[in-house]
Amino acid sequence: MEYLFYRLWQLLIGKSEEDMPPFGSIIIIWLLIVLNIRTIELLLNHFFDFAYTPRGENEIILYSLIPISIVLIFNIFYLFRRRTKIKLKYENESELKKKVGNIVLFTYGVLSI
């Protein structure tokens, strides 16, 4: 997850202010993780008839907001606060590691869709 954060950050650099690329990276990761969680939930429901059915409007809102909030809070506290350490860790990576990392991230992106 740190490497995905770093690569997205590097992709977004130059497009806006200093703190915006890391924040944009967090939002993209947040969206990918939430979509992955919902996809797993739909697959479990389809194959195993395993799902929680909210009964009221308030339950639907809570059912949706709880996982979304947990993932966003985790990203903010884990990734955004450690952004300088993550940058220092990956900015001097070799070309081979960069290529392998890009292949892994591309595969993750394709499989997430």
mmCIF file of C-alpha atoms in Angstrom:
data_model
loop_
_atom_site.group_PDB
_atom_site.id
_atom_site.type_symbol
_atom_site.label_atom_id
_atom_site.label_comp_id
_atom_site.label_asym_id
_atom_site.label_seq_id
_atom_site.Cartn_x
_atom_site.Cartn_y
_atom_site.Cartn_z
ATOM 1 C CA MET A 1 0.000 0.000 0.000
ATOM 2 C CA GLU A 2 2.914 2.325 0.708
ATOM 3 C CA TYR A 3 4.325 1.749 -2.760
ATOM 4 C CA LEU A 4 0.965 2.452 -4.391
ATOM 5 C CA PHE A 5 0.756 5.655 -2.361
ATOM 6 C CA TYR A 6 4.251 6.693 -3.462
ATOM 7 C CA ARG A 7 3.680 5.963 -7.154
ATOM 8 C CA LEU A 8 0.354 7.821 -7.193
ATOM 9 C CA TRP A 9 2.006 10.707 -5.376
ATOM 10 C CA GLN A 10 4.745 10.875 -8.007
ATOM 11 C CA LEU A 11 2.136 10.756 -10.751
ATOM 12 C CA LEU A 12 0.245 13.702 -9.265
ATOM 13 C CA ILE A 13 3.314 15.882 -8.539
ATOM 14 C CA GLY A 14 3.440 18.989 -10.667
ATOM 15 C CA LYS A 15 -0.302 19.188 -11.080
ATOM 16 C CA SER A 16 -1.044 21.144 -7.886
ATOM 17 C CA GLU A 17 0.217 22.421 -4.515
ATOM 18 C CA GLU A 18 2.653 20.587 -2.208
ATOM 19 C CA ASP A 19 0.126 18.821 0.044
ATOM 20 C CA MET A 20 -2.386 18.061 -2.694
ATOM 21 C CA PRO A 21 -0.565 15.168 -4.455
ATOM 22 C CA PRO A 22 -0.311 13.088 -1.243
ATOM 23 C CA PHE A 23 -3.928 13.865 -0.413
ATOM 24 C CA GLY A 24 -5.010 12.974 -3.944
ATOM 25 C CA SER A 25 -3.114 9.697 -3.642
ATOM 26 C CA ILE A 26 -4.954 8.916 -0.415
ATOM 27 C CA ILE A 27 -8.316 9.594 -2.050
ATOM 28 C CA ILE A 28 -7.500 7.306 -5.002
ATOM 29 C CA ILE A 29 -6.315 4.499 -2.699
ATOM 30 C CA TRP A 30 -9.398 5.003 -0.532
ATOM 31 C CA LEU A 31 -11.656 4.674 -3.567
ATOM 32 C CA LEU A 32 -9.880 1.522 -4.785
ATOM 33 C CA ILE A 33 -10.066 -0.174 -1.387
ATOM 34 C CA VAL A 34 -13.742 0.677 -0.883
ATOM 35 C CA LEU A 35 -14.564 -0.634 -4.356
ATOM 36 C CA ASN A 36 -12.597 -3.821 -3.612
ATOM 37 C CA ILE A 37 -14.472 -4.315 -0.327
ATOM 38 C CA ARG A 38 -17.821 -3.856 -2.060
ATOM 39 C CA THR A 39 -16.820 -6.227 -4.870
ATOM 40 C CA ILE A 40 -15.867 -8.927 -2.373
ATOM 41 C CA GLU A 41 -19.167 -8.370 -0.603
ATOM 42 C CA LEU A 42 -21.105 -8.758 -3.860
ATOM 43 C CA LEU A 43 -19.194 -11.922 -4.768
ATOM 44 C CA LEU A 44 -19.878 -13.441 -1.345
ATOM 45 C CA ASN A 45 -23.536 -12.572 -1.694
ATOM 46 C CA HIS A 46 -23.741 -14.037 -5.187
ATOM 47 C CA PHE A 47 -21.945 -17.321 -4.540
ATOM 48 C CA PHE A 48 -22.722 -18.006 -0.889
ATOM 49 C CA ASP A 49 -25.866 -15.930 -0.266
ATOM 50 C CA PHE A 50 -23.947 -14.185 2.486
ATOM 51 C CA ALA A 51 -25.012 -10.597 2.945
ATOM 52 C CA TYR A 52 -26.303 -8.166 5.464
ATOM 53 C CA THR A 53 -29.579 -6.579 4.442
ATOM 54 C CA PRO A 54 -30.161 -3.172 6.002
ATOM 55 C CA ARG A 55 -33.774 -2.694 7.022
ATOM 56 C CA GLY A 56 -34.114 1.060 7.235
ATOM 57 C CA GLU A 57 -32.644 4.189 5.745
ATOM 58 C CA ASN A 58 -30.491 4.842 8.819
ATOM 59 C CA GLU A 59 -29.052 1.324 8.694
ATOM 60 C CA ILE A 60 -28.166 1.748 5.021
ATOM 61 C CA ILE A 61 -26.318 4.967 5.779
ATOM 62 C CA LEU A 62 -24.427 3.406 8.701
ATOM 63 C CA TYR A 63 -23.700 0.237 6.720
ATOM 64 C CA SER A 64 -22.149 2.350 3.974
ATOM 65 C CA LEU A 65 -20.330 4.900 6.093
ATOM 66 C CA ILE A 66 -18.622 2.607 8.583
ATOM 67 C CA PRO A 67 -16.244 0.785 6.167
ATOM 68 C CA ILE A 68 -15.684 3.934 4.118
ATOM 69 C CA SER A 69 -14.758 5.913 7.230
ATOM 70 C CA ILE A 70 -12.489 3.207 8.621
ATOM 71 C CA VAL A 71 -10.493 2.996 5.391
ATOM 72 C CA LEU A 72 -10.202 6.783 5.083
ATOM 73 C CA ILE A 73 -9.101 7.227 8.706
ATOM 74 C CA PHE A 74 -6.526 4.444 8.314
ATOM 75 C CA ASN A 75 -5.149 6.069 5.164
ATOM 76 C CA ILE A 76 -4.885 9.471 6.797
ATOM 77 C CA PHE A 77 -3.221 8.251 9.980
ATOM 78 C CA TYR A 78 -0.957 5.655 8.388
ATOM 79 C CA LEU A 79 -0.011 7.011 4.975
ATOM 80 C CA PHE A 80 -0.462 10.774 5.060
ATOM 81 C CA ARG A 81 1.362 11.245 8.356
ATOM 82 C CA ARG A 82 4.252 9.062 7.158
ATOM 83 C CA ARG A 83 4.494 10.577 3.673
ATOM 84 C CA THR A 84 8.049 11.897 4.087
ATOM 85 C CA LYS A 85 9.333 8.529 5.348
ATOM 86 C CA ILE A 86 7.590 6.749 2.481
ATOM 87 C CA LYS A 87 9.078 9.179 -0.031
ATOM 88 C CA LEU A 88 12.591 8.685 1.360
ATOM 89 C CA LYS A 89 12.121 4.915 1.303
ATOM 90 C CA TYR A 90 11.186 4.682 -2.384
ATOM 91 C CA GLU A 91 12.775 7.679 -4.109
ATOM 92 C CA ASN A 92 16.139 5.940 -4.664
ATOM 93 C CA GLU A 93 14.798 2.623 -5.927
ATOM 94 C CA SER A 94 16.578 0.868 -8.778
ATOM 95 C CA GLU A 95 15.174 0.677 -12.289
ATOM 96 C CA LEU A 96 14.456 -3.044 -11.892
ATOM 97 C CA LYS A 97 12.478 -2.505 -8.698
ATOM 98 C CA LYS A 98 10.615 0.369 -10.343
ATOM 99 C CA LYS A 99 9.653 -1.811 -13.329
ATOM 100 C CA VAL A 100 8.555 -4.710 -11.124
ATOM 101 C CA GLY A 101 6.601 -2.325 -8.908
ATOM 102 C CA ASN A 102 4.877 -0.769 -11.912
ATOM 103 C CA ILE A 103 3.915 -4.208 -13.227
ATOM 104 C CA VAL A 104 2.478 -5.198 -9.842
ATOM 105 C CA LEU A 105 0.536 -1.930 -9.559
ATOM 106 C CA PHE A 106 -0.760 -2.225 -13.123
ATOM 107 C CA THR A 107 -1.915 -5.784 -12.420
ATOM 108 C CA TYR A 108 -3.646 -4.645 -9.230
ATOM 109 C CA GLY A 109 -5.367 -1.850 -11.133
ATOM 110 C CA VAL A 110 -6.571 -4.164 -13.897
ATOM 111 C CA LEU A 111 -7.807 -6.793 -11.439
ATOM 112 C CA SER A 112 -9.593 -4.115 -9.403
ATOM 113 C CA ILE A 113 -11.668 -3.082 -12.377
#
